[in-house]
CSV table of C-alpha atoms in Angstrom, one decimal:
chain,number,residue,atom,x,y,z
B,1,MET,CA,105.2,-99.8,48.0
B,2,ALA,CA,102.4,-101.2,45.9
B,3,LEU,CA,99.6,-102.9,47.9
B,4,SER,CA,98.5,-106.4,47.1
B,5,GLU,CA,94.9,-107.0,46.2
B,6,GLN,CA,94.1,-108.4,49.7
B,7,GLU,CA,95.7,-105.4,51.3
B,8,GLN,CA,93.6,-103.1,49.2
B,9,VAL,CA,90.4,-105.0,50.1
B,10,ARG,CA,91.3,-104.8,53.8
B,11,ARG,CA,91.8,-101.1,53.7
B,12,GLN,CA,88.5,-100.7,52.0
B,13,SER,CA,86.8,-102.7,54.7
B,14,LEU,CA,88.6,-100.5,57.2
B,15,GLN,CA,87.1,-97.4,55.6
B,16,THR,CA,83.7,-98.9,55.3
B,17,MET,CA,83.7,-99.6,59.1
B,18,ARG,CA,84.7,-96.0,59.8
B,19,ASP,CA,81.9,-94.8,57.5
B,20,MET,CA,79.5,-96.9,59.5
B,21,GLY,CA,80.6,-95.2,62.7
B,22,ILE,CA,82.7,-98.1,63.9
B,23,ASN,CA,86.1,-97.3,65.3
B,24,PRO,CA,88.3,-100.2,64.2
B,25,TYR,CA,90.9,-99.3,66.8
B,26,PRO,CA,88.9,-98.4,70.0
B,27,ALA,CA,90.7,-97.0,73.0
B,28,GLU,CA,88.5,-98.2,75.8
B,29,GLU,CA,89.3,-101.3,77.9
B,30,TYR,CA,87.7,-104.6,76.8
B,31,VAL,CA,87.1,-106.7,79.9
B,32,VAL,CA,87.7,-110.4,79.3
B,33,THR,CA,86.1,-112.9,81.6
B,34,GLY,CA,87.1,-116.2,80.1
B,35,TYR,CA,89.8,-118.0,78.0
B,36,SER,CA,89.4,-120.6,75.3
B,37,THR,CA,91.3,-123.5,76.9
B,38,ASP,CA,89.9,-122.8,80.4
B,39,ILE,CA,86.3,-122.8,79.1
B,40,LYS,CA,86.8,-126.1,77.2
B,41,ALA,CA,88.7,-127.8,80.0
B,42,ALA,CA,86.1,-127.1,82.7
B,43,PHE,CA,82.8,-127.1,80.7
B,44,GLN,CA,79.9,-129.3,82.1
B,45,ASP,CA,76.9,-129.1,79.9
B,46,ASP,CA,73.9,-128.6,82.3
B,47,ASP,CA,75.8,-128.6,85.7
B,48,GLU,CA,75.0,-125.2,87.0
B,49,THR,CA,77.5,-125.7,89.8
B,50,ALA,CA,80.3,-125.9,87.3
B,51,GLN,CA,82.3,-122.8,86.5
B,52,TRP,CA,81.5,-123.2,82.8
B,53,HIS,CA,78.1,-124.7,81.8
B,54,THR,CA,75.4,-124.2,79.2
B,55,GLY,CA,74.3,-120.6,79.4
B,56,THR,CA,77.3,-119.2,81.4
B,57,PRO,CA,77.8,-115.6,80.3
B,58,VAL,CA,81.3,-114.8,79.0
B,59,ARG,CA,83.4,-112.1,77.3
B,60,ILE,CA,86.3,-113.4,75.2
B,61,ALA,CA,88.7,-111.6,72.9
B,62,GLY,CA,91.3,-112.6,70.3
B,63,ARG,CA,92.2,-113.0,66.6
B,64,LEU,CA,89.7,-114.2,64.0
B,65,MET,CA,91.5,-117.2,62.5
B,66,SER,CA,88.8,-118.6,60.3
B,67,ARG,CA,85.2,-117.8,59.3
B,68,ARG,CA,82.4,-119.6,57.4
B,69,ILE,CA,78.9,-118.4,56.7
B,70,MET,CA,76.2,-121.1,56.5
B,71,GLY,CA,72.8,-119.5,55.7
B,72,LYS,CA,71.6,-117.7,58.8
B,73,ALA,CA,74.6,-118.7,60.9
B,74,SER,CA,78.3,-117.7,60.9
B,75,PHE,CA,81.0,-119.7,62.6
B,76,ILE,CA,84.2,-118.0,63.7
B,77,GLU,CA,87.3,-119.6,65.1
B,78,LEU,CA,88.8,-117.2,67.7
B,79,GLN,CA,92.4,-117.5,68.9
B,80,ASP,CA,93.1,-115.9,72.3
B,81,SER,CA,96.3,-116.0,74.3
B,82,LYS,CA,95.7,-119.6,75.4
B,83,GLY,CA,94.2,-121.4,72.4
B,84,ARG,CA,91.2,-121.4,70.1
B,85,ILE,CA,87.5,-121.7,70.5
B,86,GLN,CA,84.5,-121.6,68.1
B,87,VAL,CA,82.1,-118.7,68.1
B,88,TYR,CA,78.6,-119.0,66.7
B,89,VAL,CA,76.8,-116.0,65.3
B,90,SER,CA,73.1,-116.2,64.3
B,91,ARG,CA,71.2,-113.8,62.1
B,92,ASP,CA,68.2,-114.3,64.4
B,93,ASP,CA,70.0,-112.6,67.2
B,94,ILE,CA,70.6,-109.5,65.0
B,95,GLN,CA,68.2,-106.9,63.6
B,96,ALA,CA,67.4,-107.0,59.9
B,97,PRO,CA,70.1,-105.6,57.6
B,98,VAL,CA,70.2,-101.8,57.1
B,99,PRO,CA,68.5,-100.7,53.8
B,100,GLU,CA,70.7,-99.7,51.0
B,101,GLY,CA,72.1,-96.2,51.3
B,102,GLU,CA,71.2,-95.9,55.1
B,103,GLN,CA,73.6,-95.9,58.0
B,104,PRO,CA,73.3,-98.6,60.7
B,105,THR,CA,71.9,-97.0,63.9
B,106,THR,CA,72.3,-99.8,66.5
B,107,VAL,CA,75.0,-102.1,67.7
B,108,GLU,CA,73.1,-105.0,66.3
B,109,GLN,CA,72.9,-103.5,62.9
B,110,GLN,CA,76.6,-102.7,62.9
B,111,MET,CA,77.3,-106.3,64.0
B,112,TYR,CA,75.2,-107.6,61.1
B,113,ASN,CA,77.1,-105.6,58.6
B,114,VAL,CA,80.5,-106.5,60.0
B,115,VAL,CA,79.8,-110.2,60.1
B,116,PHE,CA,77.4,-111.0,57.2
B,117,LYS,CA,78.7,-108.4,54.8
B,118,LYS,CA,82.2,-109.8,55.4
B,119,LEU,CA,83.9,-106.7,56.7
B,120,LEU,CA,85.9,-108.9,59.0
B,121,ASP,CA,89.2,-110.5,57.8
B,122,ILE,CA,91.4,-113.3,59.0
B,123,GLY,CA,93.7,-111.8,61.7
B,124,ASP,CA,91.3,-109.1,63.0
B,125,PHE,CA,91.1,-108.7,66.7
B,126,ILE,CA,87.5,-108.9,68.0
B,127,GLY,CA,85.7,-109.1,71.3
B,128,ILE,CA,82.7,-111.5,71.8
B,129,GLU,CA,80.1,-111.2,74.5
B,130,GLY,CA,77.6,-114.1,74.8
B,131,PHE,CA,77.2,-117.4,76.5
B,132,VAL,CA,78.8,-120.8,76.5
B,133,PHE,CA,77.1,-123.8,75.0
B,134,ARG,CA,77.7,-127.1,73.1
B,135,THR,CA,76.7,-127.3,69.4
B,136,GLN,CA,74.8,-130.2,67.9
B,137,MET,CA,78.1,-131.5,66.6
B,138,GLY,CA,79.4,-131.6,70.2
B,139,GLU,CA,81.8,-128.7,70.0
B,140,ILE,CA,82.1,-126.4,73.0
B,141,SER,CA,81.5,-122.9,71.6
B,142,VAL,CA,80.5,-119.3,72.5
B,143,HIS,CA,77.1,-118.1,71.2
B,144,ALA,CA,77.7,-114.4,70.3
B,145,LYS,CA,75.2,-111.8,71.4
B,146,GLN,CA,77.5,-108.9,70.7
B,147,LEU,CA,80.7,-108.4,68.6
B,148,THR,CA,83.2,-105.6,69.0
B,149,VAL,CA,86.0,-104.9,66.5
B,150,LEU,CA,89.1,-104.3,68.6
B,151,ALA,CA,91.8,-104.0,65.9
B,152,LYS,CA,91.7,-104.3,62.1
B,153,SER,CA,94.5,-106.4,60.5
B,154,LEU,CA,95.7,-104.8,57.3
B,155,ARG,CA,98.1,-107.6,56.2
B,156,PRO,CA,96.8,-111.1,55.4
B,157,LEU,CA,98.2,-113.8,57.7
B,158,PRO,CA,99.7,-116.9,56.0
B,159,ILE,CA,97.2,-119.7,56.5
B,160,VAL,CA,98.7,-122.9,57.6
B,161,LYS,CA,96.7,-126.0,56.7
B,162,TYR,CA,97.4,-129.3,58.5
B,163,LYS,CA,96.9,-132.8,57.1
B,164,ASP,CA,98.1,-135.9,59.0
B,165,GLY,CA,100.1,-133.7,61.3
B,166,VAL,CA,102.0,-132.1,58.4
B,167,ALA,CA,101.8,-128.3,57.8
B,168,TYR,CA,101.1,-127.1,54.2
B,169,ASP,CA,101.3,-123.6,52.7
B,170,GLY,CA,102.9,-122.6,56.0
B,171,PHE,CA,105.1,-119.9,57.3
B,172,ASN,CA,108.1,-122.2,57.4
B,173,ASP,CA,111.2,-120.4,56.1
B,174,PRO,CA,113.5,-120.0,59.1
B,175,GLU,CA,114.8,-116.6,58.2
B,176,GLN,CA,111.3,-115.2,57.6
B,177,ARG,CA,110.1,-116.8,60.9
B,178,TYR,CA,112.9,-115.2,62.9
B,179,ARG,CA,112.5,-111.8,61.3
B,180,GLN,CA,108.7,-111.8,61.7
B,181,ARG,CA,108.4,-113.7,65.0
B,182,TYR,CA,105.1,-111.9,65.6
B,183,VAL,CA,103.6,-113.8,62.6
B,184,ASP,CA,105.4,-117.1,63.5
B,185,LEU,CA,103.8,-117.0,67.0
B,186,VAL,CA,100.3,-116.5,65.5
B,187,VAL,CA,100.3,-119.1,62.8
B,188,ASN,CA,102.7,-121.9,63.8
B,189,GLU,CA,101.5,-124.3,66.4
B,190,GLY,CA,103.9,-125.0,69.3
B,191,VAL,CA,106.1,-121.9,68.8
B,192,LYS,CA,104.5,-120.0,71.7
B,193,SER,CA,104.8,-123.0,74.0
B,194,VAL,CA,108.6,-123.0,73.5
B,195,PHE,CA,108.8,-119.5,74.9
B,196,LEU,CA,106.4,-120.3,77.8
B,197,LYS,CA,108.7,-123.1,78.7
B,198,ARG,CA,111.7,-120.8,78.5
B,199,ALA,CA,109.9,-118.4,80.9
B,200,THR,CA,109.3,-121.4,83.3
B,201,ILE,CA,113.0,-122.2,83.3
B,202,ILE,CA,113.8,-118.6,84.4
B,203,ARG,CA,110.9,-118.4,86.9
B,204,THR,CA,111.9,-121.8,88.5
B,205,MET,CA,115.5,-120.7,88.7
B,206,ARG,CA,114.5,-117.6,90.5
B,207,GLN,CA,112.3,-119.6,92.9
B,208,VAL,CA,115.2,-121.9,93.9
B,209,PHE,CA,117.6,-119.0,94.5
B,210,ASP,CA,115.1,-116.9,96.4
B,211,GLU,CA,114.2,-119.9,98.6
B,212,ALA,CA,117.9,-120.3,99.4
B,213,GLY,CA,118.0,-116.7,100.5
B,214,TYR,CA,120.1,-115.3,97.6
B,215,THR,CA,119.6,-111.8,96.4
B,216,GLU,CA,118.9,-110.8,92.7
B,217,VAL,CA,120.9,-107.8,91.7
B,218,GLU,CA,121.7,-105.8,88.6
B,219,THR,CA,125.2,-104.8,87.4
B,220,PRO,CA,126.4,-102.5,84.6
B,221,ILE,CA,126.0,-103.6,81.0
B,222,LEU,CA,128.3,-100.7,79.8
B,223,GLN,CA,131.8,-101.4,81.3
B,224,GLN,CA,135.2,-99.7,81.0
B,225,ILE,CA,136.9,-103.1,81.1
B,226,ALA,CA,135.4,-106.2,79.4
B,227,GLY,CA,136.2,-108.7,82.1
B,228,GLY,CA,134.9,-111.9,83.7
B,229,ALA,CA,135.4,-114.2,80.7
B,230,SER,CA,137.6,-114.9,77.7
B,231,ALA,CA,135.8,-113.3,74.7
B,232,ARG,CA,135.9,-110.6,72.1
B,233,PRO,CA,133.8,-107.6,73.2
B,234,PHE,CA,131.5,-105.1,71.4
B,235,ILE,CA,133.0,-101.6,71.7
B,236,THR,CA,131.0,-98.4,71.9
B,237,HIS,CA,131.7,-94.8,72.7
B,238,HIS,CA,130.4,-92.7,75.6
B,239,ASN,CA,130.1,-89.2,74.3
B,240,ALA,CA,129.9,-87.3,77.6
B,241,LEU,CA,132.9,-89.0,79.1
B,242,ASP,CA,134.7,-89.2,75.7
B,243,VAL,CA,135.8,-92.8,76.4
B,244,ASP,CA,135.4,-96.1,74.7
B,245,MET,CA,133.3,-98.6,76.6
B,246,TYR,CA,132.3,-102.2,76.2
B,247,LEU,CA,129.1,-104.2,76.3
B,248,ARG,CA,129.7,-106.7,79.1
B,249,ILE,CA,130.8,-110.2,78.2
B,250,ALA,CA,130.1,-111.4,81.8
B,251,THR,CA,128.7,-110.2,85.1
B,252,GLU,CA,131.3,-112.1,87.2
B,253,LEU,CA,133.6,-109.4,88.4
B,254,TYR,CA,130.9,-107.0,89.6
B,255,LEU,CA,129.0,-109.8,91.4
B,256,LYS,CA,132.1,-110.8,93.2
B,257,ARG,CA,132.6,-107.2,94.3
B,258,LEU,CA,129.2,-107.5,96.0
B,259,ILE,CA,130.4,-110.6,97.8
B,260,VAL,CA,133.4,-108.4,99.0
B,261,GLY,CA,130.7,-105.9,100.2
B,262,GLY,CA,129.0,-108.4,102.4
B,263,PHE,CA,126.3,-110.1,100.4
B,264,GLU,CA,126.3,-113.8,101.2
B,265,GLY,CA,124.7,-114.9,97.9
B,266,VAL,CA,123.9,-112.9,94.8
B,267,TYR,CA,122.7,-113.7,91.3
B,268,GLU,CA,121.9,-111.9,88.1
B,269,ILE,CA,119.9,-113.1,85.1
B,270,GLY,CA,120.6,-110.8,82.1
B,271,ARG,CA,122.1,-110.3,78.7
B,272,ASN,CA,125.7,-110.7,77.8
B,273,PHE,CA,127.3,-109.6,74.5
B,274,ARG,CA,130.2,-111.3,72.7
B,275,ASN,CA,131.4,-110.0,69.3
B,276,GLU,CA,131.8,-113.4,67.8
B,277,GLY,CA,130.2,-115.5,65.0
B,278,MET,CA,126.7,-116.8,64.8
B,279,ASP,CA,125.7,-120.5,64.3
B,280,ARG,CA,123.1,-123.0,65.5
B,281,SER,CA,124.3,-122.7,69.1
B,282,HIS,CA,125.7,-119.1,69.3
B,283,ASN,CA,124.1,-115.7,69.2
B,284,PRO,CA,126.1,-112.4,69.8
B,285,GLU,CA,123.8,-111.5,72.6
B,286,PHE,CA,122.6,-114.2,75.0
B,287,THR,CA,121.0,-114.6,78.4
B,288,CYS,CA,123.2,-115.9,81.2
B,289,MET,CA,122.6,-116.5,84.9
B,290,GLU,CA,125.5,-116.1,87.3
B,291,LEU,CA,125.3,-117.0,91.0
B,292,TYR,CA,128.0,-116.4,93.7
B,293,VAL,CA,127.7,-117.9,97.2
B,294,SER,CA,130.0,-117.2,100.1
B,295,TYR,CA,131.7,-120.0,102.1
B,296,LYS,CA,131.1,-122.6,99.3
B,297,ASP,CA,133.4,-124.5,96.9
B,298,TYR,CA,133.0,-126.1,93.5
B,299,ASN,CA,132.1,-129.5,95.0
B,300,TRP,CA,129.1,-127.9,96.8
B,301,MET,CA,128.2,-126.1,93.6
B,302,MET,CA,128.1,-129.3,91.6
B,303,THR,CA,125.6,-130.8,94.0
B,304,PHE,CA,123.5,-127.6,94.0
B,305,THR,CA,123.6,-127.4,90.2
B,306,GLU,CA,122.3,-130.9,89.6
B,307,GLN,CA,119.5,-130.4,92.1
B,308,LEU,CA,118.6,-127.1,90.4
B,309,LEU,CA,118.5,-128.6,86.9
B,310,GLU,CA,116.5,-131.6,88.0
B,311,ARG,CA,113.9,-129.3,89.5
B,312,ILE,CA,113.8,-127.1,86.4
B,313,ALA,CA,113.4,-130.1,84.1
B,314,ILE,CA,110.4,-131.3,86.1
B,315,ALA,CA,108.8,-127.8,86.2
B,316,VAL,CA,109.2,-127.5,82.4
B,317,ASN,CA,108.2,-131.0,81.2
B,318,GLY,CA,106.8,-132.8,84.3
B,319,THR,CA,109.8,-135.3,84.1
B,320,THR,CA,113.5,-135.3,84.3
B,321,LYS,CA,113.8,-136.9,80.9
B,322,VAL,CA,113.8,-135.0,77.6
B,323,GLN,CA,114.2,-136.0,74.0
B,324,ILE,CA,117.0,-134.0,72.4
B,325,GLY,CA,117.3,-135.0,68.7
B,326,ASP,CA,118.1,-138.8,68.7
B,327,HIS,CA,119.0,-138.9,72.4
B,328,GLU,CA,117.0,-139.2,75.6
B,329,VAL,CA,118.7,-137.1,78.2
B,330,ASP,CA,118.0,-137.5,81.9
B,331,PHE,CA,118.5,-134.5,84.2
B,332,LYS,CA,117.9,-136.5,87.4
B,333,ALA,CA,120.7,-136.0,89.9
B,334,PRO,CA,123.5,-137.1,90.5
B,335,TYR,CA,125.6,-136.5,87.4
B,336,ARG,CA,129.0,-138.0,86.5
B,337,ARG,CA,132.1,-136.1,87.6
B,338,LEU,CA,135.2,-136.5,85.4
B,339,PRO,CA,138.5,-134.5,85.4
B,340,ILE,CA,139.3,-133.0,81.9
B,341,LEU,CA,142.7,-134.8,81.6
B,342,ASP,CA,141.0,-138.1,82.4
B,343,ALA,CA,138.4,-137.4,79.8
B,344,ILE,CA,141.0,-136.7,77.2
B,345,LYS,CA,142.9,-139.9,78.1
B,346,GLU,CA,139.7,-141.9,78.1
B,347,LYS,CA,138.8,-140.7,74.6
B,348,THR,CA,142.3,-140.5,72.9
B,349,GLY,CA,144.7,-142.6,75.0
B,350,TYR,CA,147.0,-139.6,75.5
B,351,ASP,CA,148.0,-138.7,79.1
B,352,LEU,CA,148.6,-134.9,78.7
B,353,SER,CA,149.4,-134.5,82.4
B,354,THR,CA,152.9,-135.8,81.9
B,355,MET,CA,153.6,-133.9,78.7
B,356,SER,CA,155.5,-130.6,78.0
B,357,GLU,CA,153.8,-127.7,76.2
B,358,ASP,CA,155.6,-128.7,72.9
B,359,GLU,CA,154.4,-132.3,73.3
B,360,VAL,CA,150.8,-131.2,73.9
B,361,ARG,CA,151.1,-128.9,70.8
B,362,GLU,CA,152.0,-131.9,68.7
B,363,VAL,CA,149.0,-133.8,69.9
B,364,ALA,CA,146.8,-130.8,69.2
B,365,LYS,CA,148.1,-130.7,65.6
B,366,LYS,CA,147.2,-134.4,65.2
B,367,TYR,CA,143.6,-133.5,65.9
B,368,GLY,CA,143.4,-130.5,63.6
B,369,VAL,CA,143.8,-127.7,66.0
B,370,GLU,CA,145.0,-124.6,64.1
B,371,ASP,CA,147.2,-121.6,65.2
B,372,THR,CA,148.7,-123.7,68.0
B,373,ASP,CA,151.8,-121.4,68.2
B,374,LYS,CA,149.5,-118.7,69.7
B,375,MET,CA,148.3,-120.9,72.5
B,376,GLY,CA,149.7,-121.8,75.8
B,377,LYS,CA,149.5,-125.4,77.3
B,378,GLY,CA,146.1,-124.8,78.9
B,379,LYS,CA,144.5,-123.4,75.8
B,380,LEU,CA,145.9,-126.4,73.8
B,381,ILE,CA,144.4,-128.8,76.3
B,382,ASP,CA,141.0,-127.0,76.0
B,383,GLU,CA,141.1,-127.2,72.2
B,384,ILE,CA,142.0,-130.9,72.3
B,385,PHE,CA,139.1,-131.6,74.6
B,386,GLY,CA,136.8,-129.7,72.3
B,387,GLU,CA,137.9,-131.6,69.3
B,388,THR,CA,138.0,-135.1,70.8
B,389,CYS,CA,135.7,-135.2,73.8
B,390,GLU,CA,133.1,-132.4,74.2
B,391,GLY,CA,130.6,-133.8,71.7
B,392,THR,CA,130.6,-137.2,73.2
B,393,PHE,CA,129.1,-136.3,76.6
B,394,ILE,CA,125.3,-136.7,76.0
B,395,GLN,CA,124.1,-137.3,79.6
B,396,PRO,CA,124.8,-134.4,82.0
B,397,THR,CA,128.5,-134.7,83.0
B,398,PHE,CA,130.7,-132.4,85.1
B,399,ILE,CA,134.1,-132.0,83.5
B,400,THR,CA,136.4,-130.8,86.3
B,401,ASP,CA,139.9,-129.6,87.2
B,402,TYR,CA,140.9,-127.4,84.2
B,403,PRO,CA,144.4,-126.1,83.6
B,404,VAL,CA,145.3,-122.8,85.3
B,405,GLU,CA,146.0,-121.0,82.0
B,406,MET,CA,142.3,-121.5,81.0
B,407,SER,CA,141.0,-120.4,84.4
B,408,PRO,CA,142.4,-117.0,85.5
B,409,LEU,CA,139.7,-116.4,88.0
B,410,THR,CA,139.7,-119.8,89.7
B,411,LYS,CA,141.4,-121.1,92.8
B,412,MET,CA,144.4,-123.5,92.4
B,413,HIS,CA,143.4,-127.1,93.0
B,414,ARG,CA,143.9,-128.1,96.6
B,415,SER,CA,145.8,-131.3,95.6
B,416,LYS,CA,146.6,-131.2,91.8
B,417,ALA,CA,149.5,-129.0,90.7
B,418,GLY,CA,148.8,-126.8,87.7
B,419,LEU,CA,145.1,-127.4,87.8
B,420,THR,CA,142.2,-125.4,89.2
B,421,GLU,CA,138.9,-126.1,91.0
B,422,ARG,CA,136.7,-125.5,88.0
B,423,PHE,CA,134.0,-127.5,86.3
B,424,GLU,CA,132.0,-127.2,83.1
B,425,LEU,CA,128.7,-129.1,82.8
B,426,MET,CA,128.3,-130.9,79.5
B,427,VAL,CA,124.8,-131.8,78.1
B,428,ASN,CA,124.2,-133.3,74.7
B,429,GLY,CA,127.8,-132.6,73.7
B,430,LYS,CA,127.6,-128.9,74.6
B,431,GLU,CA,128.7,-126.7,77.6
B,432,VAL,CA,125.7,-125.5,79.7
B,433,ALA,CA,127.4,-124.2,82.8
B,434,ASN,CA,130.9,-123.0,84.0
B,435,ALA,CA,131.8,-122.8,87.7
B,436,TYR,CA,134.7,-122.3,90.1
B,437,SER,CA,135.9,-122.2,93.5
B,438,GLU,CA,136.6,-118.5,93.1
B,439,LEU,CA,140.1,-117.1,93.4
B,440,ASN,CA,140.1,-114.7,96.4
B,441,ASP,CA,143.9,-114.2,96.8
B,442,PRO,CA,144.5,-110.7,95.4
B,443,ILE,CA,148.3,-111.3,94.8
B,444,ASP,CA,147.6,-114.5,92.9
B,445,GLN,CA,144.8,-112.8,91.0
B,446,TYR,CA,147.0,-110.0,89.8
B,447,GLU,CA,149.7,-112.4,88.7
B,448,ARG,CA,147.1,-114.4,86.7
B,449,PHE,CA,146.0,-111.2,85.0
B,450,VAL,CA,149.6,-110.5,84.1
B,451,GLU,CA,149.9,-114.0,82.5
B,452,GLN,CA,146.7,-113.3,80.6
B,453,MET,CA,148.4,-110.2,79.1
B,454,LYS,CA,151.3,-112.3,78.0
B,455,LEU,CA,148.8,-114.5,76.1
B,456,ALA,CA,147.3,-111.4,74.5
B,457,ASP,CA,150.8,-110.4,73.4
B,458,LYS,CA,151.1,-113.8,71.7
B,459,GLY,CA,148.0,-113.0,69.7
B,460,ASP,CA,145.1,-114.4,71.8
B,461,ASP,CA,142.4,-111.8,71.3
B,462,GLU,CA,140.2,-113.4,73.9
B,463,ALA,CA,142.7,-113.1,76.8
B,464,MET,CA,141.6,-111.0,79.8
B,465,VAL,CA,143.1,-107.6,80.6
B,466,ILE,CA,144.0,-106.4,84.1
B,467,ASP,CA,141.0,-105.1,86.1
B,468,HIS,CA,142.9,-103.1,88.8
B,469,ASP,CA,139.7,-102.1,90.6
B,470,PHE,CA,138.7,-105.8,90.9
B,471,VAL,CA,142.1,-106.6,92.4
B,472,ARG,CA,141.7,-103.6,94.8
B,473,ALA,CA,138.3,-105.1,95.9
B,474,LEU,CA,140.0,-108.5,96.6
B,475,GLU,CA,142.6,-106.7,98.7
B,476,TYR,CA,139.8,-105.7,101.1
B,477,GLY,CA,139.1,-109.4,101.5
B,478,MET,CA,136.6,-111.8,99.8
B,479,PRO,CA,135.5,-114.9,101.7
B,480,PRO,CA,135.8,-118.3,100.2
B,481,THR,CA,133.2,-118.3,97.4
B,482,SER,CA,131.8,-120.5,94.7
B,483,GLY,CA,130.3,-119.1,91.5
B,484,ILE,CA,128.6,-120.5,88.4
B,485,GLY,CA,127.3,-119.2,85.1
B,486,ILE,CA,124.5,-121.1,83.3
B,487,GLY,CA,123.6,-120.3,79.7
B,488,ILE,CA,119.8,-119.9,79.7
B,489,ASP,CA,119.5,-120.1,75.9
B,490,ARG,CA,121.3,-123.4,75.6
B,491,LEU,CA,119.5,-124.8,78.6
B,492,ALA,CA,116.2,-123.8,76.9
B,493,ILE,CA,117.3,-125.6,73.7
B,494,PHE,CA,117.7,-128.8,75.6
B,495,LEU,CA,114.6,-128.6,77.8
B,496,THR,CA,112.4,-127.7,74.8
B,497,GLY,CA,113.9,-130.2,72.4
B,498,GLN,CA,114.7,-127.5,69.8
B,499,PRO,CA,117.5,-127.9,67.2
B,500,THR,CA,119.0,-124.4,67.3
B,501,ILE,CA,119.4,-121.3,69.5
B,502,GLN,CA,117.4,-119.2,67.1
B,503,GLU,CA,114.3,-121.3,68.0
B,504,VAL,CA,114.5,-120.2,71.7
B,505,LEU,CA,115.3,-116.6,71.1
B,506,LEU,CA,112.3,-114.4,70.3
B,507,PHE,CA,114.3,-112.1,68.2
B,508,PRO,CA,117.7,-113.6,67.3
B,509,THR,CA,120.4,-111.5,65.7
B,510,MET,CA,120.0,-111.4,61.9
B,511,LYS,CA,121.9,-109.9,59.0
B,512,PRO,CA,120.3,-106.6,57.7
B,513,GLU,CA,117.2,-107.2,55.7
B,514,ALA,CA,117.6,-106.4,52.0
């Protein structure tokens, strides 16, 4: 592939450095003693008791993001892992330039050639050793006494220029940004902070569970039966065993086996895989947290969940309120609790609880639900809810008491025939969490699996298959248990105010690059 003019110039600079005896990719450790934002936040000009003051020695490292030479001085903008800081380099601190045709023999001479003969390029990694001070213009900076080339950049970074808060000539094409996230993180302001907030979501979640005494575990990603959810799986082949296997669609059934085995509370945060379409809120692989706690029910889980999300929101943003598009959403507990049939009646006027399957099918057709002949009554109700109600719940709302056909792993409702003790948490019109009072009757569970197989025979390719080993585990006895799954990606969308799931995935699934 032909190199651009800039790429050719950078390779020539690389070779010149090597000819000077400078290794542009050194192996030894470079010890950093300070970071840009920390230095600027704590700097006190002449207060020698302050951590950072005029004359404090420092070693920093990062990317060169801009450079200007002004007579005997060179000003460099250095971007480290936390932010940016100005570096000042003076010719007076460096020995005279090396005569033409001779090789530099000292570190200072090499430094002079690298800086003032413009061998450095935007994007190069450098280390700076010097001291902290404030320039005459009032900018907190580092006065360089020594510069070390740490890695030469051979491709030019796109330079984003800002005017009145608007980016120009930027790296803005979404597909390019997602494919080359490494460039996106370097040049686009705010991108890195989204993923730092995502990390805070997961870290806070772990803290809450660990404080409660629950155990983090790991369960198989390769499974012989794709169970624990209604979804189409990815299929692969295990050569040694000569069997087809599935990438897991959920962790549920293995985690409940651990409850059978005597764990009181277990959770897992990990990747699930569903062989389905991609859009602004779906990616084929996604991160999910699932938690199972013995001796609890779905009422307890609703209270626990709203307290969990309130704490996470404060940890991420310092407040329970977050702006999501045009809406301000408040994660402060408690949240509204509304049965699904009541929600549908509230939005449409239809009381589906008194209708037969055929009558519900006719209502579904009125709201544009397709392929209704393949669906049972429970799936029809779920589709009607999706078409008429789901997008209307902006503030966090627990939608409860789903039909048994849609909840094959859930206990029957203690007082409402045909319904189960299940809830989904809706936020900004989307599902964020799904939870149950877990079914622990092995006979009932087996019969539910059989009913799922009948749905599969009708053409429902998301219906569950029978997991005989899971039924066997239940036959040994599982205590009353409540479980929940929370979609980390979707929660991250909301708590960071991003418009799509691709903005909160470091490397979203993309079609092959041409």
